[in-house]
């Protein structure tokens, strides 16, 4: 029996300390512990092999040097570091360090590149050819598309051509999910000439950029009589998408059905499939499962008559519907059909890892469905297939999820040895994924900055073009031209300031989220340590029944804590349930020290409030361990939830223990430091959350009474969303 309890404790600890934040910290430490290489290299021109001196060589966030007269350099770096190579005469080069092998960087010289660019300009003779080039590279290379757009705008000879160039550029940004830039270019296109394509695109861009009311207003302002049948279907589909995004499912279904009616009347078959599927999803979200099944049946039948890819996409959508509604058998059947068809498709083409149809994702979801049915014998093989496929295709995200799910299956099946092995493998993949994500974030940030720079050049080009046209047509109006140029400069500065503000805001949000993760990871170890000491004391006294009972309740609490560990806020009802379970565990150990009550006022609508997870637990722990535990007679802990106003409630944690002053006198210096650090972490969490969510939480701590055993009262004020 003791051995079983010990193994259970080991698995719980592994899962607790295996959360994502801890894995990220481990990855950073592992990177720091990797060997420091001495990297030797040189920078040369690609055609003449001539060395380039005074090139800036920098390790991202670390060492710096320059190339010597013979183009060589020496710098220290670790595996995984990014080498940044900059010079005014060529584009910046980025290289990730893999080992200590010598690096030779060959770059195109400045002069030939300038000449080839001039030749390129001379070869492009028509505006239409440039528009075709933008469209050609739209899905392949965003930089080339933007450059062609700049060329097209510079050659534009009318407002109509201007409108067309900005419209195509906006569509490029939409494809690459740069919705704010797409909005800017759709608006510029409409300023030059109003077209239905630009209006529909602007409304969709508003929806994708989460400007939902602007999207609805734009769709409703379009004159439907001027639209073609296909455009009219697009309008109703887009309007339905916007209503769906704001959870107005009734309005969403109405819009989708109008689009479906037009599609059926005019035989627009691809839209018939899409709209049947979207109506089904809206009914499902509304809770009308029978209606959703009816429309999903239609969409599946219709998709079979379309391309194989469209058929597979619809099967995936319906499989997700079955998963949400716990129809696991139907989900498994559909996903097995998808796997069979995808294997046929992959013989002719490659299915990208980003697709929901990849074999690794489908096998993972089949295994997960079997796991939810408690069919472990079938779950493990499919999850292992998912891991193998993900490993072969370099899909670290699915590989991580598959290994973690394998570990969960083994735990649920009681095979703790294999669960431990799977979890060790999971930690290694998380480390690898964290390093990869760091590099992707850096690349994404660079990608975004480059696009903004190119867009700014186009904005500047448009300003220059307008200025030159004005100078050619009205040379006598110098003062007016100066005013126009100043306005254009101000617009450019405003746009630049807007993008800079948005970037800084995103960085600040990312830093806040990282700080919250770090603080959350520090909240639990002390509480876990105390709880495990309790189990240890029960085992030591051969009280196995009590230890098992305590361990069972403790494991339920830990599962709930882990499920909420990545959330900033959880429903108040969940937090109350966690508090009831935690307080029950503390009372289980100190039954002779205190009694407790948890009272929720009948007037409090608990479902309307959200609270940071594990915010209240440290205060209850302090009340028990530093107040009630040292009381000579039996004490009392009272937890009360009551209304303060129409939009606020108070959560009061009051004990009649020895009070803060006497508790501080009894603590050792180390205990005082630990307690101060714990309370400091709570204050930091509350401060960050209030900064992000506009003063949602307030905490006040005071003495409960003025008697000798003063006790402590903690009042947490929580605002409604």
Short mmCIF file of C-alpha atoms in Angstrom, two decimals, residues 488-694:
data_model
loop_
_atom_site.label_atom_id
_atom_site.label_comp_id
_atom_site.label_asym_id
_atom_site.label_seq_id
_atom_site.Cartn_x
_atom_site.Cartn_y
_atom_site.Cartn_z
CA UNK A 488 1.53 64.08 -46.09
CA UNK A 489 4.50 64.08 -43.71
CA UNK A 490 2.16 64.34 -40.72
CA UNK A 491 0.06 61.46 -42.03
CA UNK A 492 3.18 59.35 -42.47
CA UNK A 493 4.36 60.19 -38.95
CA UNK A 494 0.91 59.40 -37.56
CA UNK A 495 0.82 56.02 -39.29
CA UNK A 496 4.34 55.24 -38.09
CA UNK A 497 3.44 56.32 -34.55
CA UNK A 498 0.31 54.16 -34.69
CA UNK A 499 2.26 51.06 -35.68
CA UNK A 500 4.92 51.78 -33.07
CA UNK A 501 2.25 52.22 -30.39
CA UNK A 502 0.58 48.98 -31.41
CA UNK A 503 3.91 47.12 -31.36
CA UNK A 504 4.82 48.52 -27.92
CA UNK A 505 1.36 47.61 -26.64
CA UNK A 506 1.76 44.04 -27.90
CA UNK A 507 5.20 43.78 -26.30
CA UNK A 508 3.85 45.11 -23.00
CA UNK A 509 1.00 42.60 -23.11
CA UNK A 510 3.46 39.78 -23.87
CA UNK A 511 5.67 40.86 -20.94
CA UNK A 512 2.66 41.00 -18.61
CA UNK A 513 1.54 37.52 -19.68
CA UNK A 514 5.05 36.16 -19.15
CA UNK A 515 5.22 37.79 -15.70
CA UNK A 516 1.83 36.31 -14.78
CA UNK A 517 2.98 32.83 -15.83
CA UNK A 518 6.14 33.21 -13.78
CA UNK A 519 4.20 34.37 -10.69
CA UNK A 520 1.60 31.60 -11.06
CA UNK A 521 4.37 29.00 -11.17
CA UNK A 522 5.67 30.32 -7.81
CA UNK A 523 2.29 30.23 -6.04
CA UNK A 524 1.90 26.48 -5.59
CA UNK A 525 5.14 24.82 -4.32
CA UNK A 526 4.71 25.88 -0.66
CA UNK A 527 1.12 24.64 -0.62
CA UNK A 528 2.16 21.33 -2.28
CA UNK A 529 5.03 20.89 0.19
CA UNK A 530 2.70 21.27 3.20
CA UNK A 531 0.11 18.91 1.72
CA UNK A 532 2.72 16.24 0.96
CA UNK A 533 4.10 16.55 4.51
CA UNK A 534 0.58 15.78 5.71
CA UNK A 535 0.47 12.63 3.60
CA UNK A 536 3.94 11.71 4.85
CA UNK A 537 2.83 12.04 8.48
CA UNK A 538 -0.17 9.77 7.87
CA UNK A 539 2.06 7.18 6.19
CA UNK A 540 4.63 7.39 8.99
CA UNK A 541 1.91 6.64 11.56
CA UNK A 542 0.74 3.64 9.47
CA UNK A 543 -2.58 5.39 8.97
CA UNK A 544 -2.88 4.17 5.38
CA UNK A 545 -6.65 4.62 5.15
CA UNK A 546 -6.38 8.29 6.17
CA UNK A 547 -3.42 8.82 3.85
CA UNK A 548 -5.35 7.31 0.93
CA UNK A 549 -8.39 9.48 1.67
CA UNK A 550 -6.24 12.62 1.94
CA UNK A 551 -4.27 11.71 -1.21
CA UNK A 552 -7.49 11.16 -3.19
CA UNK A 553 -8.86 14.59 -2.26
CA UNK A 554 -5.42 16.14 -2.83
CA UNK A 555 -5.14 14.65 -6.33
CA UNK A 556 -8.57 16.06 -7.26
CA UNK A 557 -7.46 19.47 -6.05
CA UNK A 558 -4.18 19.27 -7.99
CA UNK A 559 -5.94 18.28 -11.22
CA UNK A 560 -8.24 21.29 -10.87
CA UNK A 561 -5.28 23.58 -10.11
CA UNK A 562 -3.37 22.33 -13.17
CA UNK A 563 -6.40 22.72 -15.45
CA UNK A 564 -6.63 26.38 -14.43
CA UNK A 565 -2.88 27.11 -14.30
CA UNK A 566 -2.73 28.80 -17.74
CA UNK A 567 -5.81 31.01 -17.23
CA UNK A 568 -5.75 34.64 -16.06
CA UNK A 569 -9.34 34.32 -14.81
CA UNK A 570 -11.69 31.42 -14.08
CA UNK A 571 -15.41 31.37 -13.11
CA UNK A 572 -15.93 32.27 -9.43
CA UNK A 573 -17.91 29.04 -8.99
CA UNK A 574 -14.78 27.01 -9.84
CA UNK A 575 -12.66 29.00 -7.39
CA UNK A 576 -15.23 28.44 -4.61
CA UNK A 577 -15.18 24.70 -5.32
CA UNK A 578 -11.35 24.73 -5.12
CA UNK A 579 -11.52 26.65 -1.82
CA UNK A 580 -14.01 24.18 -0.37
CA UNK A 581 -11.76 21.26 -1.30
CA UNK A 582 -8.58 22.98 -0.06
CA UNK A 583 -10.15 24.10 3.25
CA UNK A 584 -11.51 20.60 3.73
CA UNK A 585 -7.97 19.21 3.35
CA UNK A 586 -6.52 21.71 5.85
CA UNK A 587 -9.31 20.96 8.34
CA UNK A 588 -8.68 17.25 7.80
CA UNK A 589 -5.20 17.72 9.24
CA UNK A 590 -5.97 20.29 11.93
CA UNK A 591 -9.40 19.14 13.09
CA UNK A 592 -8.57 19.98 16.72
CA UNK A 593 -7.43 23.52 15.81
CA UNK A 594 -10.35 25.07 13.99
CA UNK A 595 -13.78 24.74 12.41
CA UNK A 596 -14.83 26.57 9.26
CA UNK A 597 -17.82 27.86 7.32
CA UNK A 598 -18.12 28.90 3.68
CA UNK A 599 -21.20 31.05 3.06
CA UNK A 600 -22.31 32.43 -0.31
CA UNK A 601 -25.06 35.05 -0.06
CA UNK A 602 -28.22 33.96 -1.89
CA UNK A 603 -28.31 37.32 -3.68
CA UNK A 604 -24.89 36.79 -5.28
CA UNK A 605 -25.12 35.64 -8.92
CA UNK A 606 -21.90 33.61 -8.92
CA UNK A 607 -22.00 32.90 -12.64
CA UNK A 608 -21.50 36.58 -13.50
CA UNK A 609 -18.05 36.87 -11.91
CA UNK A 610 -14.52 35.81 -12.89
CA UNK A 611 -11.51 35.60 -10.51
CA UNK A 612 -7.77 34.91 -10.91
CA UNK A 613 -7.12 31.21 -10.06
CA UNK A 614 -5.50 30.43 -6.68
CA UNK A 615 -5.86 34.08 -5.56
CA UNK A 616 -7.68 33.25 -2.32
CA UNK A 617 -5.86 30.03 -1.35
CA UNK A 618 -2.69 31.73 0.04
CA UNK A 619 -4.81 33.85 2.40
CA UNK A 620 -6.62 30.75 3.70
CA UNK A 621 -3.27 28.99 4.07
CA UNK A 622 -1.90 31.95 6.09
CA UNK A 623 -5.02 31.95 8.27
CA UNK A 624 -4.61 28.24 9.10
CA UNK A 625 -0.81 27.92 9.30
CA UNK A 626 0.11 31.25 10.87
CA UNK A 627 -3.03 32.13 12.83
CA UNK A 628 -5.30 29.24 13.87
CA UNK A 629 -2.57 26.59 14.22
CA UNK A 630 -0.92 28.43 17.14
CA UNK A 631 -4.18 29.20 18.99
CA UNK A 632 -4.45 27.47 22.37
CA UNK A 633 -8.17 26.84 22.02
CA UNK A 634 -10.19 25.80 19.00
CA UNK A 635 -10.58 28.62 16.49
CA UNK A 636 -12.92 29.39 13.60
CA UNK A 637 -12.37 30.27 9.93
CA UNK A 638 -15.20 32.10 8.15
CA UNK A 639 -15.28 32.56 4.33
CA UNK A 640 -18.12 34.79 3.11
CA UNK A 641 -19.18 35.88 -0.39
CA UNK A 642 -21.59 38.85 -0.41
CA UNK A 643 -22.79 41.65 -2.69
CA UNK A 644 -21.18 45.04 -2.25
CA UNK A 645 -22.98 46.84 -5.08
CA UNK A 646 -24.75 46.01 -8.33
CA UNK A 647 -21.42 45.27 -10.05
CA UNK A 648 -19.17 44.27 -7.14
CA UNK A 649 -18.93 41.51 -4.57
CA UNK A 650 -16.69 41.03 -1.54
CA UNK A 651 -15.04 37.77 -0.51
CA UNK A 652 -14.08 37.91 3.17
CA UNK A 653 -11.65 35.46 4.81
CA UNK A 654 -11.74 36.01 8.58
CA UNK A 655 -10.09 33.98 11.36
CA UNK A 656 -9.89 34.44 15.12
CA UNK A 657 -6.29 33.20 15.28
CA UNK A 658 -3.33 34.80 17.08
CA UNK A 659 -3.18 37.76 14.68
CA UNK A 660 -0.47 39.16 12.41
CA UNK A 661 1.73 40.69 15.15
CA UNK A 662 2.02 37.57 17.32
CA UNK A 663 2.39 35.36 14.24
CA UNK A 664 5.32 37.50 13.04
CA UNK A 665 7.01 37.27 16.47
CA UNK A 666 6.77 33.45 16.37
CA UNK A 667 8.29 33.08 12.88
CA UNK A 668 11.93 32.44 12.18
CA UNK A 669 13.81 34.87 9.94
CA UNK A 670 13.58 32.41 7.01
CA UNK A 671 9.82 31.93 7.51
CA UNK A 672 9.33 35.70 7.51
CA UNK A 673 11.22 35.99 4.21
CA UNK A 674 9.18 33.16 2.64
CA UNK A 675 5.86 34.63 3.77
CA UNK A 676 6.88 38.10 2.58
CA UNK A 677 7.83 36.67 -0.80
CA UNK A 678 4.49 34.81 -1.09
CA UNK A 679 2.43 37.88 -0.25
CA UNK A 680 4.63 39.95 -2.58
CA UNK A 681 3.84 37.56 -5.46
CA UNK A 682 0.10 37.95 -4.82
CA UNK A 683 0.43 41.76 -4.84
CA UNK A 684 2.38 41.60 -8.12
CA UNK A 685 -0.28 39.34 -9.69
CA UNK A 686 -3.09 41.67 -8.63
CA UNK A 687 -1.16 44.72 -9.89
CA UNK A 688 -0.48 43.16 -13.31
CA UNK A 689 -4.07 41.90 -13.69
CA UNK A 690 -5.48 45.30 -12.70
CA UNK A 691 -3.20 46.95 -15.26
CA UNK A 692 -4.43 44.58 -17.95
CA UNK A 693 -8.12 44.45 -16.95
CA UNK A 694 -8.72 47.96 -15.49
#
